[in-house]
Short mmCIF file of C-alpha atoms in Angstrom, two decimals:
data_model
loop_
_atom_site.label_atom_id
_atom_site.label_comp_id
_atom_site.label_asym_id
_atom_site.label_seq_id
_atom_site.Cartn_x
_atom_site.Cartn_y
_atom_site.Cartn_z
CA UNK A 1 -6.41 -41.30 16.90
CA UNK A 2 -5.37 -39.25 19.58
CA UNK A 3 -3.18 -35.96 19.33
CA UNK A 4 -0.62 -35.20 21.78
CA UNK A 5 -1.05 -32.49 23.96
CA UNK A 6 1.25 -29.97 22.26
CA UNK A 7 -0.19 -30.95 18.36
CA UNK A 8 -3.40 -29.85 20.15
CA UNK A 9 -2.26 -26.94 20.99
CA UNK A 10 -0.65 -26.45 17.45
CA UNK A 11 -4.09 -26.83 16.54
CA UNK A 12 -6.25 -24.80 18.68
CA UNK A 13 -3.28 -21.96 17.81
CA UNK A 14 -3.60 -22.55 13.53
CA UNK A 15 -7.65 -22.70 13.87
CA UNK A 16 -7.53 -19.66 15.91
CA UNK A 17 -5.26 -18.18 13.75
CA UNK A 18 -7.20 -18.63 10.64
CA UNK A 19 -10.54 -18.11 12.13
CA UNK A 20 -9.56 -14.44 13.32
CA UNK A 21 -7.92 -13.56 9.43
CA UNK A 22 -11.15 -15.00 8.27
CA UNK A 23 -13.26 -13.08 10.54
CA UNK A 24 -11.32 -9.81 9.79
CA UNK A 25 -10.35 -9.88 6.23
CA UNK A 26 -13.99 -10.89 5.05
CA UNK A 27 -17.69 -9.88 5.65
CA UNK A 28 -19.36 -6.44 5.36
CA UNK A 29 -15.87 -3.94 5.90
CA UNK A 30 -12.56 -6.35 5.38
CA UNK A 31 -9.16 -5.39 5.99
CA UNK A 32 -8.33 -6.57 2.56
CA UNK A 33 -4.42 -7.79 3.41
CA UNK A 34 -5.72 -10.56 5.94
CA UNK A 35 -7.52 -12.43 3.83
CA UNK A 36 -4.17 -13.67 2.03
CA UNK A 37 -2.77 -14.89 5.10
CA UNK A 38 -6.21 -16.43 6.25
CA UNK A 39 -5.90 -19.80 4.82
CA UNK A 40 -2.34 -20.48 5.56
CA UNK A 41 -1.94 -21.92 9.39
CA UNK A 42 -4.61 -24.55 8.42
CA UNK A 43 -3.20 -25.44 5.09
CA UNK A 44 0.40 -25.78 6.74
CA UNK A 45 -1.09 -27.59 9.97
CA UNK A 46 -3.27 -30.32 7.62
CA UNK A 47 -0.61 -32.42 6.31
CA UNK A 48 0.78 -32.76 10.20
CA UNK A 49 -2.93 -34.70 10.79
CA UNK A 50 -4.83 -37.31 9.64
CA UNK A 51 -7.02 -35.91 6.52
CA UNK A 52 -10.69 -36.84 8.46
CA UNK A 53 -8.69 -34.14 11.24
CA UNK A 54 -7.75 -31.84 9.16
CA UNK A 55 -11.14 -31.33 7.63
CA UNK A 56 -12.81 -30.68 10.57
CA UNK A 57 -9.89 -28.12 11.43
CA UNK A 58 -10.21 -26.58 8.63
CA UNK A 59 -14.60 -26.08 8.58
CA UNK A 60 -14.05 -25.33 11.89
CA UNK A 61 -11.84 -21.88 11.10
CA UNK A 62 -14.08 -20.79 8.21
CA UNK A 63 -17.53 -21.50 10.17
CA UNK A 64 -16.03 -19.28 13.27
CA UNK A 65 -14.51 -16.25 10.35
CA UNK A 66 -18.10 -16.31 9.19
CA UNK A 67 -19.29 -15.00 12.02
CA UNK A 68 -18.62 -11.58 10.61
CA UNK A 69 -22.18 -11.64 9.05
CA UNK A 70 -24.59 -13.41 10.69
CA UNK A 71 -25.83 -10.56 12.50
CA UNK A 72 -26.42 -9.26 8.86
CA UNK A 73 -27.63 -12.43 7.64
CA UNK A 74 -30.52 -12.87 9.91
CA UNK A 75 -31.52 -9.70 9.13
CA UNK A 76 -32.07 -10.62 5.38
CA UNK A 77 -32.85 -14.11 4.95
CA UNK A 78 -34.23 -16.83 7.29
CA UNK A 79 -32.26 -18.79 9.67
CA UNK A 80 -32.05 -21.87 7.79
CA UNK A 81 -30.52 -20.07 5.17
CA UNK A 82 -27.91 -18.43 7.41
CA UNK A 83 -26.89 -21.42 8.58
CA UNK A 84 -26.76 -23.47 5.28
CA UNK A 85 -24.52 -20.18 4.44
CA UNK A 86 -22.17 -20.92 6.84
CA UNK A 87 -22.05 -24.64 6.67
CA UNK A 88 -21.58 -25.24 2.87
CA UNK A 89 -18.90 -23.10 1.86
CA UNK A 90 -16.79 -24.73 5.17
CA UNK A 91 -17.70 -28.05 4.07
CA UNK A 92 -15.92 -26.75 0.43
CA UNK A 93 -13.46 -24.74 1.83
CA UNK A 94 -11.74 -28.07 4.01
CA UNK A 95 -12.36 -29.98 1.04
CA UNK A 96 -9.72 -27.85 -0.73
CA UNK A 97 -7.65 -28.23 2.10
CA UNK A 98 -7.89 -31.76 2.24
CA UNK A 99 -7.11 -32.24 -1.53
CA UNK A 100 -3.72 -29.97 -0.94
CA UNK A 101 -2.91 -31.89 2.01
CA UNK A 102 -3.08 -35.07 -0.08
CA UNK A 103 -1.09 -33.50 -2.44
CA UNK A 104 1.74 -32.16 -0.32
CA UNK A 105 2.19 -35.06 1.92
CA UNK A 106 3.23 -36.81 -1.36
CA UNK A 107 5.63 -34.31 -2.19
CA UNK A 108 4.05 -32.52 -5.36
CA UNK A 109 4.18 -29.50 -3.77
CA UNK A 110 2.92 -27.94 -7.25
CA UNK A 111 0.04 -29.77 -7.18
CA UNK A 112 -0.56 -28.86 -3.88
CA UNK A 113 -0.50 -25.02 -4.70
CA UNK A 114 -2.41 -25.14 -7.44
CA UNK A 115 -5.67 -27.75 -6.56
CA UNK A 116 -6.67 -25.11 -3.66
CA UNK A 117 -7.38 -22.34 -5.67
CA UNK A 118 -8.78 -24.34 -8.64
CA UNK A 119 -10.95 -26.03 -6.33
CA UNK A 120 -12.13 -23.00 -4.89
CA UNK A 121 -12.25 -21.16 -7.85
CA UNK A 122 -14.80 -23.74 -9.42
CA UNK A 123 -17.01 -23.74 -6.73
CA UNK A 124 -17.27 -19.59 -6.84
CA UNK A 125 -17.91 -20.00 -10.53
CA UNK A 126 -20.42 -23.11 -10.55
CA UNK A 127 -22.35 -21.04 -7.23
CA UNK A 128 -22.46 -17.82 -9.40
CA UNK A 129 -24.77 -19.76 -12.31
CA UNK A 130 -27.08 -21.16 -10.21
CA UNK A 131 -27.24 -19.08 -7.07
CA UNK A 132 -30.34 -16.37 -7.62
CA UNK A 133 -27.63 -13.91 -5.26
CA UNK A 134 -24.99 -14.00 -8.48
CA UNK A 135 -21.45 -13.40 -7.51
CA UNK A 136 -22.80 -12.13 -4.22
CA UNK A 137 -20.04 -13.59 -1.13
CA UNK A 138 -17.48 -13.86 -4.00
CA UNK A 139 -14.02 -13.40 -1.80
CA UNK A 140 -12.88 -11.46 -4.79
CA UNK A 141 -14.85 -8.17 -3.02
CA UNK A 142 -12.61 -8.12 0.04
CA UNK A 143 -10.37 -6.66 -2.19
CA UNK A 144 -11.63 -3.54 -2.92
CA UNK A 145 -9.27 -1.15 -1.34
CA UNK A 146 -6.65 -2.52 -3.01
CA UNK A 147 -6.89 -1.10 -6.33
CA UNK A 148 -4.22 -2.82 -8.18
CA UNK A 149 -4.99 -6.22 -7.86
CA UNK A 150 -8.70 -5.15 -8.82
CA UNK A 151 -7.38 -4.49 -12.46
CA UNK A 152 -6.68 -8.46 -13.24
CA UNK A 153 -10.79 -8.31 -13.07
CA UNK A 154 -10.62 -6.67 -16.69
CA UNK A 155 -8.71 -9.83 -17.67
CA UNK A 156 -10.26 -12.45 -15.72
CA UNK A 157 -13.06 -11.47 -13.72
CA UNK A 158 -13.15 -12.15 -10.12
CA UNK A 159 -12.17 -15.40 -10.82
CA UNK A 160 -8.47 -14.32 -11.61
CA UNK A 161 -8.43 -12.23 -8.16
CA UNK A 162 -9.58 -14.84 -5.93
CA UNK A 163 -7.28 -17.75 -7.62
CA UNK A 164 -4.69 -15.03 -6.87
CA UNK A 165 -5.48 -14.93 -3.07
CA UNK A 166 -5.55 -18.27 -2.31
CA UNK A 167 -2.48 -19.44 -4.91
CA UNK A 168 -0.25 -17.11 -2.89
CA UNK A 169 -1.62 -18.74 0.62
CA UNK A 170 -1.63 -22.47 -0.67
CA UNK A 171 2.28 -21.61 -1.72
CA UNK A 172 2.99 -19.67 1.16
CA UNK A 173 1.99 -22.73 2.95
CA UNK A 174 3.63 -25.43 0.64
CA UNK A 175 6.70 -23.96 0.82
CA UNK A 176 6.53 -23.64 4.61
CA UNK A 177 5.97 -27.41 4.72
CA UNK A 178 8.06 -30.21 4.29
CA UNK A 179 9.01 -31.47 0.82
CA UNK A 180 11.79 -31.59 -1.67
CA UNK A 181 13.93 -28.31 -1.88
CA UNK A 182 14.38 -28.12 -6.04
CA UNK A 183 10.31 -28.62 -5.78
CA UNK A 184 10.08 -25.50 -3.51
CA UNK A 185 12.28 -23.89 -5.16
CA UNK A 186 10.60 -24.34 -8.37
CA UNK A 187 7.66 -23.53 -6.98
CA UNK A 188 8.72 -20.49 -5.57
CA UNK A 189 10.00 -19.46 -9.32
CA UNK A 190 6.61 -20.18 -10.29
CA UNK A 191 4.97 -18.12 -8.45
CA UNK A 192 6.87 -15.26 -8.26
CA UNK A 193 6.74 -14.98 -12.30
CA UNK A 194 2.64 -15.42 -11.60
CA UNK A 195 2.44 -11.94 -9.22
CA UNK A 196 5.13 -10.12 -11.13
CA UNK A 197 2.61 -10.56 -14.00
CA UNK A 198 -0.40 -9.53 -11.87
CA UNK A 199 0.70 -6.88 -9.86
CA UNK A 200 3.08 -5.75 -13.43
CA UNK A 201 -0.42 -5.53 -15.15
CA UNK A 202 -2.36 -4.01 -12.51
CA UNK A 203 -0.17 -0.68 -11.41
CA UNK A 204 0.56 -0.27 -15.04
CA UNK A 205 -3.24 -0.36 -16.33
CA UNK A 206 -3.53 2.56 -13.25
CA UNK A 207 -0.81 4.33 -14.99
CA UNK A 208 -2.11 3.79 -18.11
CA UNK A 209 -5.72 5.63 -17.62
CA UNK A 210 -6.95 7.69 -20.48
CA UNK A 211 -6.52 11.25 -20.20
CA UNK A 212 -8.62 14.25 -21.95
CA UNK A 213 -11.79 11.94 -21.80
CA UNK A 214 -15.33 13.65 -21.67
CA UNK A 215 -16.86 13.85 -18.50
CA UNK A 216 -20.10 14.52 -16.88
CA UNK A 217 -20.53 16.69 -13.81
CA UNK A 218 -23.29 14.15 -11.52
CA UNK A 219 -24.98 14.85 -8.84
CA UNK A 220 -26.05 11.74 -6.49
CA UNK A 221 -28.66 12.00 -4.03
CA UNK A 222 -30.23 9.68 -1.04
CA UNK A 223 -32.50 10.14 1.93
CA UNK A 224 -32.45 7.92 5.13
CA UNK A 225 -35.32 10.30 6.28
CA UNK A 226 -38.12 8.18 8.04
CA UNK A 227 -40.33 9.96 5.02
CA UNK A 228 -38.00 9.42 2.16
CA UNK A 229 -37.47 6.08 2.40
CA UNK A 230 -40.79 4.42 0.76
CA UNK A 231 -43.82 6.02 -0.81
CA UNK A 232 -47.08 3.90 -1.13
CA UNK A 233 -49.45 6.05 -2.34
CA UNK A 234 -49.37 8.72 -5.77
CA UNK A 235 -49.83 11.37 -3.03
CA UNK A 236 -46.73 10.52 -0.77
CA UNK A 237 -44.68 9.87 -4.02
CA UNK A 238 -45.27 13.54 -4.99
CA UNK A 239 -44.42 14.96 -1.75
CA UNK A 240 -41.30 12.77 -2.35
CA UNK A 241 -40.56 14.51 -5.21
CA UNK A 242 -41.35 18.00 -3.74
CA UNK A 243 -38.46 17.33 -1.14
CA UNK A 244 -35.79 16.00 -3.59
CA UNK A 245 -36.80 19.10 -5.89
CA UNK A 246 -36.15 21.33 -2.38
CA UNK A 247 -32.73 19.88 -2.02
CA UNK A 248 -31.87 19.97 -5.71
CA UNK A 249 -32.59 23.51 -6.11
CA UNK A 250 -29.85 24.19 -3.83
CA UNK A 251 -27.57 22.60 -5.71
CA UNK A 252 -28.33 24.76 -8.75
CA UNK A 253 -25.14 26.93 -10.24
CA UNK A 254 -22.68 24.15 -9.90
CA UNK A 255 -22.93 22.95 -13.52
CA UNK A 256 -24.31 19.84 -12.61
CA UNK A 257 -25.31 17.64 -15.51
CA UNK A 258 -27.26 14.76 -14.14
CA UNK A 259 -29.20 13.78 -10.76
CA UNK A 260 -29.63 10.24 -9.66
CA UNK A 261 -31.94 9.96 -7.01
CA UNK A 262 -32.25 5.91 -5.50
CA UNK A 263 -34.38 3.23 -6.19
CA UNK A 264 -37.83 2.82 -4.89
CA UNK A 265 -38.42 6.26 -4.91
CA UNK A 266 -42.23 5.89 -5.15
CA UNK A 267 -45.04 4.40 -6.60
CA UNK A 268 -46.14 5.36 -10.11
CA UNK A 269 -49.80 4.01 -11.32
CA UNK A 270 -51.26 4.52 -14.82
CA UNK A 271 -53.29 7.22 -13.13
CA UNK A 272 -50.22 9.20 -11.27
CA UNK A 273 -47.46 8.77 -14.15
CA UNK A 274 -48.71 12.23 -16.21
CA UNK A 275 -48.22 13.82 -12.91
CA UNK A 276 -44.92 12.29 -11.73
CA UNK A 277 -43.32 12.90 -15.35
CA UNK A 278 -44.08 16.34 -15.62
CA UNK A 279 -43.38 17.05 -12.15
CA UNK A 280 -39.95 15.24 -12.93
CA UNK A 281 -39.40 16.74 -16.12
CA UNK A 282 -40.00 20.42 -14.92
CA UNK A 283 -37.33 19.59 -12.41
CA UNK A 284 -35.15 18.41 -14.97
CA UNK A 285 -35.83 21.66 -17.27
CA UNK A 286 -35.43 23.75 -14.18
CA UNK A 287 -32.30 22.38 -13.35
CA UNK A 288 -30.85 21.93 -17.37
CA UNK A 289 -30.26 18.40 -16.06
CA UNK A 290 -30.52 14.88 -16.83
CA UNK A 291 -32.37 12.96 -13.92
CA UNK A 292 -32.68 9.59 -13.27
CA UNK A 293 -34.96 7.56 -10.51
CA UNK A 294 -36.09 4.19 -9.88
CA UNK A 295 -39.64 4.15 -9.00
CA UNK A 296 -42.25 1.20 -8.63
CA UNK A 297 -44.08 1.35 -11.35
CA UNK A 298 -47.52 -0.16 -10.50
CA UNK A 299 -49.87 -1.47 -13.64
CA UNK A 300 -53.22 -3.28 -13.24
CA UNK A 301 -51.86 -6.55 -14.60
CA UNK A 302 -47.93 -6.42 -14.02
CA UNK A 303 -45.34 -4.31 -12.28
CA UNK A 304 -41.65 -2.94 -12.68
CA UNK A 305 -38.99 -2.45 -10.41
CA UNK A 306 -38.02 1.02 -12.99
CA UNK A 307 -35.77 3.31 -13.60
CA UNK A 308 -37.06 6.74 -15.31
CA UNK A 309 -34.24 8.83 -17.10
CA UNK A 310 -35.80 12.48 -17.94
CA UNK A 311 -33.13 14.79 -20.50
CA UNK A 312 -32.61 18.39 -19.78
CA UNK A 313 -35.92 19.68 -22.31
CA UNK A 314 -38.36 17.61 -19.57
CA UNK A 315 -38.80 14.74 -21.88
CA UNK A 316 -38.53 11.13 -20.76
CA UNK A 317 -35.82 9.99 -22.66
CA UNK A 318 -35.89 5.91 -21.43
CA UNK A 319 -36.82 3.54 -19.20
CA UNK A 320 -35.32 0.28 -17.88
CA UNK A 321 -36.64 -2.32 -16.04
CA UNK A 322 -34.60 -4.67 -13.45
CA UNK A 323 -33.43 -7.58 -14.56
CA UNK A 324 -32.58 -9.60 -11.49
CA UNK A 325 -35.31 -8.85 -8.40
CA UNK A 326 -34.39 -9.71 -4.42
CA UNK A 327 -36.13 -12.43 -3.73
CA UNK A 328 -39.12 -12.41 -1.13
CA UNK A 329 -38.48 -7.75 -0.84
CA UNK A 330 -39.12 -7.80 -4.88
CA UNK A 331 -41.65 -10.80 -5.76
CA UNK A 332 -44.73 -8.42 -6.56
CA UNK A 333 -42.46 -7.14 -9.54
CA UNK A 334 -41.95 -8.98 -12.83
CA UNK A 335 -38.15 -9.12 -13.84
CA UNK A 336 -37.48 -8.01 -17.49
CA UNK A 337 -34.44 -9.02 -20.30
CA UNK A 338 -34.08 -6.23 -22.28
CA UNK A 339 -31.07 -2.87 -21.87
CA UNK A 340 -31.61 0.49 -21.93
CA UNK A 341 -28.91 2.71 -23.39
CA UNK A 342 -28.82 6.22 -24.83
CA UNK A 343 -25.73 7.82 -26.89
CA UNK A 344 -24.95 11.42 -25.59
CA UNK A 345 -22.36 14.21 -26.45
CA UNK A 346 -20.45 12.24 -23.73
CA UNK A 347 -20.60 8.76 -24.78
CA UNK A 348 -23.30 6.23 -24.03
CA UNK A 349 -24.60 5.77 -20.92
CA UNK A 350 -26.62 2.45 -19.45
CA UNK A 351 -29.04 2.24 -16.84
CA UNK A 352 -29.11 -0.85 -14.25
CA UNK A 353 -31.14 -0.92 -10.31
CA UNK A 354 -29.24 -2.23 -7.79
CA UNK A 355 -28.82 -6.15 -7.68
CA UNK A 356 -28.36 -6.26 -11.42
CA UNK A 357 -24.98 -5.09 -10.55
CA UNK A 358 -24.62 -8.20 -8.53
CA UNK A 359 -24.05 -10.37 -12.04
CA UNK A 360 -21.51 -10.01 -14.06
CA UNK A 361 -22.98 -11.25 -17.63
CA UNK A 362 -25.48 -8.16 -17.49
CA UNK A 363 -22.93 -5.52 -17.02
CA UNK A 364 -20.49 -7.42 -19.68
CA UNK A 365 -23.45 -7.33 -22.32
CA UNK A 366 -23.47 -3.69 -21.74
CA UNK A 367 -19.81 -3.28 -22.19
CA UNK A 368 -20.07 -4.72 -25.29
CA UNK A 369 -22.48 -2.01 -26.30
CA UNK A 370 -20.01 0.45 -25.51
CA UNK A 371 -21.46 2.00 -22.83
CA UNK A 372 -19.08 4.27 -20.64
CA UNK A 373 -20.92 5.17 -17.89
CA UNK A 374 -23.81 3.01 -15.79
CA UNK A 375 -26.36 4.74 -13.97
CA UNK A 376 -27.83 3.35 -11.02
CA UNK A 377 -30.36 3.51 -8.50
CA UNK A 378 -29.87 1.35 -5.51
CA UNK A 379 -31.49 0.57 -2.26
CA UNK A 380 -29.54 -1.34 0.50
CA UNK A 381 -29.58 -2.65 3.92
CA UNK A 382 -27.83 -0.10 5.80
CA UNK A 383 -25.07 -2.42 7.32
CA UNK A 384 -23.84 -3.94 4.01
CA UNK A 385 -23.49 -0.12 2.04
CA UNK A 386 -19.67 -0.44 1.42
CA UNK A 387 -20.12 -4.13 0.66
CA UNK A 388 -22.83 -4.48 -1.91
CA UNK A 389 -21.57 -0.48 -3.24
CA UNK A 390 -18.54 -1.99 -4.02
CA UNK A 391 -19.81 -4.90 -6.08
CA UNK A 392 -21.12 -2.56 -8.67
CA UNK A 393 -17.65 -0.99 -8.91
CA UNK A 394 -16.11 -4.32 -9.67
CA UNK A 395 -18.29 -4.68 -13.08
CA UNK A 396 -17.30 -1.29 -14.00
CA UNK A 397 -13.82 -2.59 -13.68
CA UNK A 398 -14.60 -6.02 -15.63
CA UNK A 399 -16.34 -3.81 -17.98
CA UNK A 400 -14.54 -0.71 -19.18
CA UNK A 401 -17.11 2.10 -17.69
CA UNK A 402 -17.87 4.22 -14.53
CA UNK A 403 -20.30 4.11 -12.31
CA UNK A 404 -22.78 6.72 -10.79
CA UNK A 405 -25.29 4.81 -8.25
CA UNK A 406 -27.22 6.46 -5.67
CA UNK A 407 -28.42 4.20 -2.97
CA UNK A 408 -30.70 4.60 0.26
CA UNK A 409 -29.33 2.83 3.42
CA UNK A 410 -26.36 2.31 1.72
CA UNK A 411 -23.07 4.82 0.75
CA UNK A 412 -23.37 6.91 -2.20
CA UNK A 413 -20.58 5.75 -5.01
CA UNK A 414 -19.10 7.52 -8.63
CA UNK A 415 -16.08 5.29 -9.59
CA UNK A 416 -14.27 5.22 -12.32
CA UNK A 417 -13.68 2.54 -14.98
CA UNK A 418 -10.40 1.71 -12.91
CA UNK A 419 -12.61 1.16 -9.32
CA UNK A 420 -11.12 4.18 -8.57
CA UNK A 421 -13.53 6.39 -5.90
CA UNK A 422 -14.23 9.61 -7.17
CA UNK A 423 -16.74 10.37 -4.75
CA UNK A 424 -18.63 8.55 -1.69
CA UNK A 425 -20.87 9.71 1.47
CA UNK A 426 -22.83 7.58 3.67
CA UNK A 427 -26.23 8.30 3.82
CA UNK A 428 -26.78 6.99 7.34
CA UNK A 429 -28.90 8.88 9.46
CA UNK A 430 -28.82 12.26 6.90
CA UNK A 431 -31.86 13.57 5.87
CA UNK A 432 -29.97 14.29 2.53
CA UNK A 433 -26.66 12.85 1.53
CA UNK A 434 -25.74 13.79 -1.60
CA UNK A 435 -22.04 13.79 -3.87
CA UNK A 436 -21.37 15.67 -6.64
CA UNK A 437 -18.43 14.87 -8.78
CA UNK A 438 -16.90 14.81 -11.87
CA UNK A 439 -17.23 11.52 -13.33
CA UNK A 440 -15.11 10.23 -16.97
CA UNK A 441 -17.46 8.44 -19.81
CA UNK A 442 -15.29 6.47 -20.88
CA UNK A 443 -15.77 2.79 -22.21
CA UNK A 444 -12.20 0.66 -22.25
CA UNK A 445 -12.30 -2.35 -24.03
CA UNK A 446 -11.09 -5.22 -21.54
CA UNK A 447 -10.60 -8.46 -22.87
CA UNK A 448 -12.72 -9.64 -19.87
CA UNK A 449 -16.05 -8.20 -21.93
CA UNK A 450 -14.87 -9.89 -25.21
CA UNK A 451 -14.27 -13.50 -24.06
CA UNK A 452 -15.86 -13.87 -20.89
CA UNK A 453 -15.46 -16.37 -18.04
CA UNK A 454 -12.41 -17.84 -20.11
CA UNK A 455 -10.36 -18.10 -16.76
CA UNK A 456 -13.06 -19.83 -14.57
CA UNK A 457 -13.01 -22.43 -17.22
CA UNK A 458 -9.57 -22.45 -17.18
CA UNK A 459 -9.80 -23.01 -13.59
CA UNK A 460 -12.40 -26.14 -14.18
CA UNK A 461 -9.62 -27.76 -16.75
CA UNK A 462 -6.83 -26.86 -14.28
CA UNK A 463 -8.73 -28.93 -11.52
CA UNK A 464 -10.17 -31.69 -13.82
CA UNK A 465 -6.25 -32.13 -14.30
CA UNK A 466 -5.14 -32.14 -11.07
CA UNK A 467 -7.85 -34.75 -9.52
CA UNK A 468 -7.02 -37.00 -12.40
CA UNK A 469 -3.28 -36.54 -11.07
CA UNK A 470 -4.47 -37.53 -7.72
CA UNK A 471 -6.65 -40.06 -8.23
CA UNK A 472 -4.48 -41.81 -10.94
CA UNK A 473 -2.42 -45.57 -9.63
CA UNK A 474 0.72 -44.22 -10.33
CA UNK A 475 0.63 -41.11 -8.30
CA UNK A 476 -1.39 -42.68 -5.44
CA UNK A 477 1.38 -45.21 -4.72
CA UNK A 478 4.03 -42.37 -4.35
#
């Protein structure tokens, strides 16, 4: 079937439109507003076209949006994988918008609205167990600037913020269309009770922040120095060490009470670790500060991605080794299943290394030990510091706690248990980057840590519903 001339330029206009929201309100720095609007032209243009159309129309504007990242992308991972990236989730995404064009072009404008963002939703969820990147391209982390609508995370998880994106673009668009007024009207009801109650529960969980809570003066620390970025050997680990003690001494006489330097911040052998923990620990007494690292630590018959924590008396206090490795960068280490925590004057703090931050059942296991602050190296890739930073703020906000992590090639965060930034500072091109803040231990119970992925499920019923709905006789004759 042909289009006319002006529905293809009604097209080229809606995929263009969509593809530029998509390309600016995702990726590695969103505008975080855009990415509500981003769905819309397509999901108003597809029940104007034939469904086999409006597919294509649709994978079309998210393949050319994703173009954000593939600079990034084939950086990181082979081509192959870039590209199945990029395919796959378009493929899903105008799958969604087919199955809410089928829906409004029957009139059930409800329906409509609500079988987008299940579908999506589902697929997010589903991804996040078997993918070995977690939650990792979750559109839930374009919204980090925007801390209110971050707070339905300590309800639902991410799942409850992206559902919320794409509900208010598949309505948006519904009641744009054509269809029956009391239905749009009804809709329109619907969903304005639906944002009252998120954005209602979001500025007044800001408001409601605890006040007089202990905190910790921390001190984070990165080099992007040429030097300081990997040490092979015991002797170029100790020089490591040598410079971060050179920088931390200058930091002496703020009150600071804790360092975290990054991860992979040398090698440790059998033979080398008397020497690296009581070079660290003298630091640590020198300073009257906690200190924690991630190192490699290197034993004949198995190896840890670690992190060390040394107390203010020089003494190694724990250890805890990463859970969830990057695959091909990490596969000489051997990933572990066991928490660290310690309980301080403070309140208890947890340790987790980078990628661990990247799934959500991890941090919520720790947020069911109570832990009100998580301490953690990192290392990044330079170009994706704000993006993968801000991942580990979202579980502090799932979980009740703040966050102290100190990353190379990345931006230095301390959050609080809100997503709130307390302190950040690129450590691009610096030969020391450091923040020092005051940072709240404060662990918030969030019904998010106590019953889990209740809403994804949710989601899964929701959409199980709706295809039954669609698929039925009786609605497929209307």
């Amino acid at each position: 079937m042909a289009l006319k001339p002006s529905v293809n330029v009604l097209v080229a206009l809606c995929l263009t439109a969509s593809a530029a929201l998509f390309f600016f309100g995702t990726g590695l720095t969103p505008v975080w507003m855009l990415l509500w609007f981003a769905p819309i032209p397509v999901l108003w243009l597809a029940p104007r076209m034939p469904a086999g159309q409006a597919f294509l129309v649709a994978a079309a504007a998210y393949v050319l949006g994703g173009f954000n990242i593939w600079f990034y992308m084939s950086l990181v991972v082979p081509v192959w994988v870039t590209l199945l990236n990029a395919l796959a989730p378009a493929c899903l995404f105008a799958t969604a918008v087919v199955l809410f064009r089928h829906r409004a072009v029957r009139g059930r404008l409800w329906q409509a609205a609500l079988i987008f963002p299940a579908f999506w939703v589902t697929y997010e969820y589903v991804t996040s167990l078997v993918s070995i990147h977690g939650t990792i391209g979750n559109i839930s982390y374009s919204q980090m600037n925007f801390v209110p609508i971050l707070q339905v995370a300590a309800v639902t998880g991410i799942w409850g913020i992206s559902f919320s994106i794409l509900f208010f673009a598949s309505t948006m668009a519904a009641l744009l269309g054509q269809g029956p007024l009391r239905q749009k009207q009804a809709l329109a009801a619907m969903a304005a009770l639906f944002f009252i109650c998120v954005f209602g529960y979001g500025f007044s969980r800001l408001a409601r922040s605890p006040k007089n809570t202990p905190r910790i003066k921390v001190a984070l620390l990165a080099s992007d120095d040429s030097q300081m970025v990997l040490a092979f050997t015991p002797e170029q680990t100790l020089w490591m060490y040598d410079q971060f003690a050179k920088k931390i001494r200058t930091l002496q006489g703020q009150g600071i009470q804790m360092f975290v330097l990054p991860e992979h911040s040398g090698s440790v052998t059998d033979a080398s670790v008397a020497a690296v923990d009581e070079k660290l620990g003298a630091l640590a007494r020198e300073t009257n500060a906690f200190l924690a690292i991630g190192v490699d630590r290197i034993r004949p018959n198995i190896s840890w991605n670690e992190e060390r924590l040394y107390a203010p008396d020089g003494k190694l206090v724990t250890t805890y080794h990463k859970h969830h490795l990057l695959p091909h960068w990490e596969d000489q280490f051997t990933p572990s299943t066991t928490r660290s925590s310690v309980q301080e004057a403070s309140g208890t703090w947890g340790l987790q290394i980078c990628k661990d931050m990247d799934f959500p059942r991890l941090s919520r296991q720790y947020a069911n030990d109570g832990v009100g602050l998580m301490i953690v190296p990192a290392f990044d890739f330079s170009l994706d510091g704000w993006s993968h930073g801000r991942i580990a703020v979202m579980r502090g906000v799932e979980g009740g706690f703040s966050i102290a992590r100190s990353a190379k090639h990345s931006i230095l965060y301390a959050t609080d248990d809100r997503g709130r930034i307390l302190g950040e500072q690129t450590t691009m091109f610096l030969p020391f980057a450091t923040v020092i803040t005051s940072i709240p231990v404060h662990h918030d119970v969030t019904l998010y840590s106590r019953w889990g992925d209740w809403f994804a499920w949710l989601t899964i019923a929701l959409l199980a519903g709706l295809l039954v709905a669609a698929l039925s006789p009786a609605f497929l004759h209307r």
